[in-house]
PDB file of C-alpha atoms in Angstrom:
ATOM      1  CA  MET A   1     165.145  75.369 -15.514  1.00 78.00           C
ATOM      2  CA  SER A   2     163.149  73.370 -12.989  1.00 89.00           C
ATOM      3  CA  LEU A   3     159.556  72.590 -13.978  1.00 94.00           C
ATOM      4  CA  LYS A   4     157.059  73.959 -11.465  1.00 95.00           C
ATOM      5  CA  ILE A   5     154.116  71.656 -10.837  1.00 97.00           C
ATOM      6  CA  LYS A   6     151.049  73.196  -9.209  1.00 97.00           C
ATOM      7  CA  VAL A   7     148.791  70.786  -7.341  1.00 98.00           C
ATOM      8  CA  PHE A   8     145.315  71.711  -6.086  1.00 98.00           C
ATOM      9  CA  PHE A   9     144.366  69.248  -3.348  1.00 98.00           C
ATOM     10  CA  ASP A  10     142.819  68.517   0.027  1.00 98.00           C
ATOM     11  CA  PHE A  11     144.173  66.112   2.615  1.00 98.00           C
ATOM     12  CA  VAL A  12     140.732  64.531   3.069  1.00 98.00           C
ATOM     13  CA  CYS A  13     140.409  63.719  -0.640  1.00 98.00           C
ATOM     14  CA  PRO A  14     141.441  60.072  -1.129  1.00 97.00           C
ATOM     15  CA  PHE A  15     142.236  60.627  -4.806  1.00 98.00           C
ATOM     16  CA  CYS A  16     144.700  63.329  -3.719  1.00 98.00           C
ATOM     17  CA  TYR A  17     146.485  60.747  -1.575  1.00 98.00           C
ATOM     18  CA  LEU A  18     146.820  58.522  -4.634  1.00 98.00           C
ATOM     19  CA  GLU A  19     147.920  61.488  -6.768  1.00 98.00           C
ATOM     20  CA  TYR A  20     150.628  62.454  -4.284  1.00 98.00           C
ATOM     21  CA  PHE A  21     152.407  59.107  -4.440  1.00 98.00           C
ATOM     22  CA  SER A  22     151.747  58.496  -8.131  1.00 98.00           C
ATOM     23  CA  LEU A  23     153.172  61.911  -9.023  1.00 98.00           C
ATOM     24  CA  LYS A  24     156.107  61.433  -6.634  1.00 97.00           C
ATOM     25  CA  GLN A  25     156.942  58.141  -8.322  1.00 97.00           C
ATOM     26  CA  ALA A  26     156.633  59.673 -11.788  1.00 97.00           C
ATOM     27  CA  ALA A  27     158.787  62.696 -10.948  1.00 96.00           C
ATOM     28  CA  GLY A  28     161.669  60.693  -9.491  1.00 94.00           C
ATOM     29  CA  GLY A  29     164.978  61.896 -10.930  1.00 93.00           C
ATOM     30  CA  MET A  30     163.357  64.756 -12.850  1.00 93.00           C
ATOM     31  CA  ASP A  31     164.053  68.447 -12.281  1.00 93.00           C
ATOM     32  CA  VAL A  32     160.713  69.526 -10.826  1.00 95.00           C
ATOM     33  CA  THR A  33     159.450  71.575  -7.894  1.00 95.00           C
ATOM     34  CA  PHE A  34     156.012  71.338  -6.345  1.00 95.00           C
ATOM     35  CA  GLU A  35     153.610  74.069  -5.313  1.00 96.00           C
ATOM     36  CA  ARG A  36     150.744  72.503  -3.395  1.00 97.00           C
ATOM     37  CA  ILE A  37     147.687  74.736  -3.251  1.00 98.00           C
ATOM     38  CA  PRO A  38     144.908  74.137  -0.705  1.00 98.00           C
ATOM     39  CA  HIS A  39     141.402  73.488  -1.981  1.00 98.00           C
ATOM     40  CA  GLU A  40     139.386  72.796   1.146  1.00 98.00           C
ATOM     41  CA  LEU A  41     136.415  70.639   0.291  1.00 97.00           C
ATOM     42  CA  ARG A  42     134.421  71.793   3.297  1.00 96.00           C
ATOM     43  CA  ARG A  43     134.403  74.065   6.332  1.00 95.00           C
ATOM     44  CA  PRO A  44     131.760  74.681   8.947  1.00 93.00           C
ATOM     45  CA  PRO A  45     128.841  75.024   8.610  1.00 94.00           C
ATOM     46  CA  SER A  46     129.134  72.473   5.786  1.00 95.00           C
ATOM     47  CA  PRO A  47     128.525  69.052   7.337  1.00 96.00           C
ATOM     48  CA  MET A  48     131.393  66.644   7.831  1.00 96.00           C
ATOM     49  CA  VAL A  49     131.540  63.563   5.640  1.00 95.00           C
ATOM     50  CA  ASP A  50     130.938  60.216   7.318  1.00 96.00           C
ATOM     51  CA  PRO A  51     132.042  57.465   4.907  1.00 95.00           C
ATOM     52  CA  MET A  52     131.739  54.770   7.559  1.00 95.00           C
ATOM     53  CA  HIS A  53     127.946  55.211   7.426  1.00 95.00           C
ATOM     54  CA  ASP A  54     127.650  55.713   3.673  1.00 96.00           C
ATOM     55  CA  GLU A  55     127.277  52.494   1.687  1.00 97.00           C
ATOM     56  CA  ALA A  56     127.980  54.220  -1.646  1.00 96.00           C
ATOM     57  CA  ARG A  57     131.288  55.631  -0.378  1.00 95.00           C
ATOM     58  CA  LEU A  58     132.306  52.307   1.144  1.00 97.00           C
ATOM     59  CA  LYS A  59     131.590  50.543  -2.133  1.00 97.00           C
ATOM     60  CA  ARG A  60     133.518  53.172  -4.102  1.00 96.00           C
ATOM     61  CA  PHE A  61     136.515  52.693  -1.825  1.00 97.00           C
ATOM     62  CA  ASP A  62     136.492  48.913  -2.303  1.00 97.00           C
ATOM     63  CA  GLU A  63     135.909  48.983  -6.053  1.00 97.00           C
ATOM     64  CA  VAL A  64     137.888  52.039  -7.171  1.00 97.00           C
ATOM     65  CA  LEU A  65     140.291  53.412  -4.580  1.00 97.00           C
ATOM     66  CA  LEU A  66     141.643  50.199  -3.091  1.00 97.00           C
ATOM     67  CA  PRO A  67     142.638  48.625  -6.450  1.00 98.00           C
ATOM     68  CA  ALA A  68     144.345  51.875  -7.500  1.00 97.00           C
ATOM     69  CA  ALA A  69     146.272  51.974  -4.213  1.00 98.00           C
ATOM     70  CA  LYS A  70     147.334  48.342  -4.562  1.00 97.00           C
ATOM     71  CA  ALA A  71     148.594  49.043  -8.080  1.00 97.00           C
ATOM     72  CA  LEU A  72     150.839  51.744  -6.581  1.00 97.00           C
ATOM     73  CA  GLY A  73     151.959  49.475  -3.742  1.00 97.00           C
ATOM     74  CA  LEU A  74     150.282  51.672  -1.122  1.00 98.00           C
ATOM     75  CA  PRO A  75     148.830  50.269   2.128  1.00 97.00           C
ATOM     76  CA  MET A  76     145.787  52.538   1.878  1.00 98.00           C
ATOM     77  CA  GLN A  77     142.961  52.256   4.375  1.00 97.00           C
ATOM     78  CA  LEU A  78     139.642  54.043   4.588  1.00 96.00           C
ATOM     79  CA  PRO A  79     140.104  55.852   7.910  1.00 96.00           C
ATOM     80  CA  ARG A  80     137.684  54.329  10.400  1.00 95.00           C
ATOM     81  CA  LEU A  81     136.725  57.688  11.833  1.00 96.00           C
ATOM     82  CA  SER A  82     133.174  58.885  12.167  1.00 96.00           C
ATOM     83  CA  PRO A  83     132.899  61.513  10.834  1.00 97.00           C
ATOM     84  CA  HIS A  84     136.000  62.465   8.867  1.00 97.00           C
ATOM     85  CA  PRO A  85     137.631  65.762   9.919  1.00 98.00           C
ATOM     86  CA  TYR A  86     137.759  69.190   8.377  1.00 98.00           C
ATOM     87  CA  SER A  87     141.217  70.105   7.064  1.00 98.00           C
ATOM     88  CA  THR A  88     141.542  73.807   7.974  1.00 98.00           C
ATOM     89  CA  ASP A  89     143.911  73.229  10.893  1.00 98.00           C
ATOM     90  CA  THR A  90     145.809  70.654   8.866  1.00 98.00           C
ATOM     91  CA  PHE A  91     146.437  73.229   6.143  1.00 98.00           C
ATOM     92  CA  LEU A  92     147.469  75.848   8.682  1.00 98.00           C
ATOM     93  CA  GLY A  93     150.051  73.327   9.827  1.00 98.00           C
ATOM     94  CA  LEU A  94     151.179  72.950   6.237  1.00 98.00           C
ATOM     95  CA  LEU A  95     151.743  76.690   5.908  1.00 98.00           C
ATOM     96  CA  TYR A  96     153.858  76.652   9.059  1.00 98.00           C
ATOM     97  CA  CYS A  97     155.954  73.762   7.749  1.00 98.00           C
ATOM     98  CA  GLU A  98     156.301  75.357   4.316  1.00 98.00           C
ATOM     99  CA  ASP A  99     157.726  78.440   6.030  1.00 98.00           C
ATOM    100  CA  HIS A 100     160.283  76.136   7.620  1.00 98.00           C
ATOM    101  CA  GLY A 101     161.186  74.325   4.397  1.00 97.00           C
ATOM    102  CA  LEU A 102     159.275  71.126   5.192  1.00 98.00           C
ATOM    103  CA  GLY A 103     156.094  71.449   3.150  1.00 97.00           C
ATOM    104  CA  GLN A 104     156.581  68.269   1.121  1.00 96.00           C
ATOM    105  CA  GLU A 105     157.611  66.225   4.151  1.00 98.00           C
ATOM    106  CA  TYR A 106     154.598  67.440   6.133  1.00 98.00           C
ATOM    107  CA  THR A 107     152.227  66.748   3.249  1.00 98.00           C
ATOM    108  CA  GLU A 108     153.421  63.175   2.885  1.00 98.00           C
ATOM    109  CA  LYS A 109     153.314  62.525   6.616  1.00 98.00           C
ATOM    110  CA  VAL A 110     149.764  63.864   6.909  1.00 98.00           C
ATOM    111  CA  PHE A 111     148.620  61.632   4.049  1.00 98.00           C
ATOM    112  CA  THR A 112     150.172  58.495   5.571  1.00 98.00           C
ATOM    113  CA  THR A 113     148.904  59.378   9.041  1.00 98.00           C
ATOM    114  CA  PHE A 114     145.341  59.625   7.729  1.00 98.00           C
ATOM    115  CA  TYR A 115     145.130  56.970   5.003  1.00 98.00           C
ATOM    116  CA  GLU A 116     147.543  54.409   6.432  1.00 98.00           C
ATOM    117  CA  ASP A 117     147.593  54.908  10.207  1.00 98.00           C
ATOM    118  CA  GLU A 118     143.914  55.971  10.262  1.00 98.00           C
ATOM    119  CA  LYS A 119     144.509  58.813  12.719  1.00 98.00           C
ATOM    120  CA  ASP A 120     142.414  61.964  12.963  1.00 98.00           C
ATOM    121  CA  ILE A 121     144.398  64.688  11.148  1.00 98.00           C
ATOM    122  CA  GLY A 122     141.968  67.275  12.494  1.00 97.00           C
ATOM    123  CA  ASP A 123     143.172  66.507  16.036  1.00 98.00           C
ATOM    124  CA  LEU A 124     145.794  68.971  17.267  1.00 98.00           C
ATOM    125  CA  LYS A 125     147.620  66.246  19.190  1.00 98.00           C
ATOM    126  CA  VAL A 126     148.023  64.214  16.017  1.00 98.00           C
ATOM    127  CA  LEU A 127     149.255  67.281  14.137  1.00 98.00           C
ATOM    128  CA  GLY A 128     151.634  68.078  16.990  1.00 98.00           C
ATOM    129  CA  ASP A 129     153.082  64.566  16.783  1.00 98.00           C
ATOM    130  CA  ILE A 130     153.701  65.094  13.063  1.00 98.00           C
ATOM    131  CA  ALA A 131     155.449  68.391  13.749  1.00 98.00           C
ATOM    132  CA  LYS A 132     157.591  66.737  16.423  1.00 98.00           C
ATOM    133  CA  GLU A 133     158.572  63.939  14.055  1.00 98.00           C
ATOM    134  CA  LEU A 134     159.664  66.577  11.539  1.00 98.00           C
ATOM    135  CA  GLY A 135     161.815  68.263  14.175  1.00 98.00           C
ATOM    136  CA  GLN A 136     159.665  71.349  14.546  1.00 98.00           C
ATOM    137  CA  ASN A 137     158.917  73.443  17.633  1.00 98.00           C
ATOM    138  CA  VAL A 138     155.643  71.772  18.612  1.00 98.00           C
ATOM    139  CA  GLN A 139     154.446  74.532  20.929  1.00 98.00           C
ATOM    140  CA  GLU A 140     155.060  77.232  18.318  1.00 98.00           C
ATOM    141  CA  PHE A 141     153.475  75.047  15.624  1.00 98.00           C
ATOM    142  CA  LEU A 142     150.295  74.480  17.646  1.00 98.00           C
ATOM    143  CA  GLU A 143     150.065  78.085  18.808  1.00 98.00           C
ATOM    144  CA  GLU A 144     150.133  79.287  15.212  1.00 98.00           C
ATOM    145  CA  ILE A 145     147.334  76.890  14.311  1.00 98.00           C
ATOM    146  CA  THR A 146     145.099  77.742  17.273  1.00 98.00           C
ATOM    147  CA  ALA A 147     145.670  81.492  16.872  1.00 98.00           C
ATOM    148  CA  LYS A 148     144.698  81.189  13.177  1.00 98.00           C
ATOM    149  CA  THR A 149     147.426  83.702  12.324  1.00 96.00           C
ATOM    150  CA  GLN A 150     147.720  82.352   8.778  1.00 98.00           C
ATOM    151  CA  LEU A 151     144.016  81.923   8.083  1.00 98.00           C
ATOM    152  CA  THR A 152     143.933  84.936   5.745  1.00 98.00           C
ATOM    153  CA  ARG A 153     146.805  83.465   3.746  1.00 98.00           C
ATOM    154  CA  LEU A 154     145.000  80.123   3.614  1.00 98.00           C
ATOM    155  CA  ASP A 155     141.827  81.834   2.402  1.00 98.00           C
ATOM    156  CA  GLU A 156     143.805  83.564  -0.355  1.00 98.00           C
ATOM    157  CA  LEU A 157     145.224  80.229  -1.488  1.00 98.00           C
ATOM    158  CA  ASN A 158     141.787  78.628  -1.435  1.00 98.00           C
ATOM    159  CA  ALA A 159     140.532  81.508  -3.580  1.00 98.00           C
ATOM    160  CA  LEU A 160     142.960  80.517  -6.350  1.00 98.00           C
ATOM    161  CA  SER A 161     140.618  77.634  -7.139  1.00 97.00           C
ATOM    162  CA  GLU A 162     138.147  80.075  -8.664  1.00 97.00           C
ATOM    163  CA  GLU A 163     140.873  81.754 -10.707  1.00 96.00           C
ATOM    164  CA  TYR A 164     141.956  78.384 -12.093  1.00 97.00           C
ATOM    165  CA  ASP A 165     138.380  77.099 -12.470  1.00 97.00           C
ATOM    166  CA  ILE A 166     138.911  74.199 -10.071  1.00 97.00           C
ATOM    167  CA  THR A 167     135.652  72.335  -9.536  1.00 96.00           C
ATOM    168  CA  SER A 168     137.073  68.970  -8.463  1.00 97.00           C
ATOM    169  CA  ILE A 169     140.394  67.718  -7.152  1.00 98.00           C
ATOM    170  CA  PRO A 170     143.118  66.740  -7.616  1.00 98.00           C
ATOM    171  CA  VAL A 171     144.119  69.075 -10.438  1.00 98.00           C
ATOM    172  CA  ILE A 172     147.731  69.562 -11.445  1.00 98.00           C
ATOM    173  CA  TYR A 173     149.384  72.055 -13.757  1.00 97.00           C
ATOM    174  CA  LEU A 174     152.649  71.104 -15.417  1.00 95.00           C
ATOM    175  CA  GLY A 175     153.613  74.433 -16.906  1.00 88.00           C
ATOM    176  CA  ASP A 176     150.571  75.247 -19.041  1.00 88.00           C
ATOM    177  CA  THR A 177     149.327  71.650 -19.189  1.00 92.00           C
ATOM    178  CA  ARG A 178     146.370  70.807 -16.976  1.00 97.00           C
ATOM    179  CA  LEU A 179     145.550  67.307 -15.743  1.00 97.00           C
ATOM    180  CA  SER A 180     142.374  66.722 -13.751  1.00 97.00           C
ATOM    181  CA  GLY A 181     141.775  63.741 -11.500  1.00 97.00           C
ATOM    182  CA  TYR A 182     144.064  60.916 -10.475  1.00 97.00           C
ATOM    183  CA  HIS A 183     146.356  59.337 -13.090  1.00 98.00           C
ATOM    184  CA  THR A 184     148.882  56.518 -13.091  1.00 97.00           C
ATOM    185  CA  PRO A 185     152.624  57.202 -12.808  1.00 98.00           C
ATOM    186  CA  ASP A 186     153.121  56.473 -16.531  1.00 97.00           C
ATOM    187  CA  VAL A 187     150.654  59.201 -17.484  1.00 97.00           C
ATOM    188  CA  TYR A 188     152.237  61.697 -15.091  1.00 97.00           C
ATOM    189  CA  LYS A 189     155.753  60.804 -16.221  1.00 97.00           C
ATOM    190  CA  GLN A 190     154.943  61.408 -19.873  1.00 97.00           C
ATOM    191  CA  ALA A 191     153.169  64.670 -19.036  1.00 96.00           C
ATOM    192  CA  ILE A 192     156.192  65.849 -17.033  1.00 97.00           C
ATOM    193  CA  ALA A 193     158.597  64.924 -19.823  1.00 95.00           C
ATOM    194  CA  ASP A 194     156.460  66.738 -22.399  1.00 94.00           C
ATOM    195  CA  ALA A 195     156.195  69.834 -20.208  1.00 94.00           C
ATOM    196  CA  ILE A 196     159.956  69.915 -19.580  1.00 91.00           C
ATOM    197  CA  LEU A 197     160.645  69.579 -23.305  1.00 90.00           C
ATOM    198  CA  GLN A 198     158.191  72.357 -24.111  1.00 89.00           C
ATOM    199  CA  GLN A 199     159.796  74.556 -21.480  1.00 84.00           C
ATOM    200  CA  GLU A 200     163.273  73.976 -22.896  1.00 77.00           C
ATOM    201  CA  VAL A 201     162.376  74.821 -26.490  1.00 68.00           C
ATOM    202  CA  THR A 202     163.365  78.416 -27.221  1.00 51.00           C
ATOM    203  CA  PRO A 203     161.802  79.884 -30.350  1.00 52.00           C
ATOM    204  CA  ALA A 204     164.457  80.893 -32.899  1.00 47.00           C
ATOM    205  CA  ALA A 205     164.472  84.471 -34.169  1.00 49.00           C
ATOM    206  CA  GLY A 206     162.719  84.547 -37.530  1.00 55.00           C
ATOM    207  CA  MET A 207     164.545  85.892 -40.600  1.00 53.00           C
ATOM    208  CA  SER A 208     163.231  89.213 -41.905  1.00 58.00           C
ATOM    209  CA  CYS A 209     163.895  92.331 -43.938  1.00 60.00           C
ATOM    210  CA  GLY A 210     164.382  95.670 -42.205  1.00 54.00           C
ATOM    211  CA  ILE A 211     162.142  98.673 -42.819  1.00 57.00           C
ATOM    212  CA  ASP A 212     165.016 100.176 -44.802  1.00 57.00           C
ATOM    213  CA  GLY A 213     164.743  97.352 -47.276  1.00 52.00           C
ATOM    214  CA  ASN A 214     167.947  95.663 -46.077  1.00 58.00           C
ATOM    215  CA  CYS A 215     167.324  91.928 -46.059  1.00 52.00           C
ATOM    216  CA  GLY A 216     170.823  91.017 -44.974  1.00 48.00           C
ATOM    217  CA  PHE A 217     172.177  89.789 -48.312  1.00 43.00           C
TER     218      PHE A 217
END
């Protein structure tokens, strides 16, 4: 049986970008399926984040994020956008692509578009280009986003964060095992292997005596 891995994430979380590729590398060749669950870090009226004018964030990128990305072989950049976008429309695009069997492909393309190409993933034109690259009906894709037809569904998915006590991201569940924050591929690979083994173990029926006193011998 395939192991289901739940991932709580946001596209504008740089540690989620690292998690995506680290987990992808770790899961290579293993029988797993992914369920990626939106956890939007902010929506209006919450202010947008502007890392390009925040010395602490710039320092954190240089000292923490960039070395981790290099260790994974990723050409990560801190998107030179001021400010960084909200991700509501980006997630609505994800729901559309999931309904068309391209959720993983869309997720990866959004991450690389933002953290490698440094494009604004809150811009509908950028999202439309992603949809086109994935072979989707761009007009239908954009109309669904602008009409907000799946906003209720997105809100319901966001609400799962409270049920699972998600206070920071990324968080992944491998079966019943929870891992918070970004980890290296080796850590993810061992966690996946352990979860698959646990899933495959079927408890044996214990030996017993019946209520009639018959113990089977």
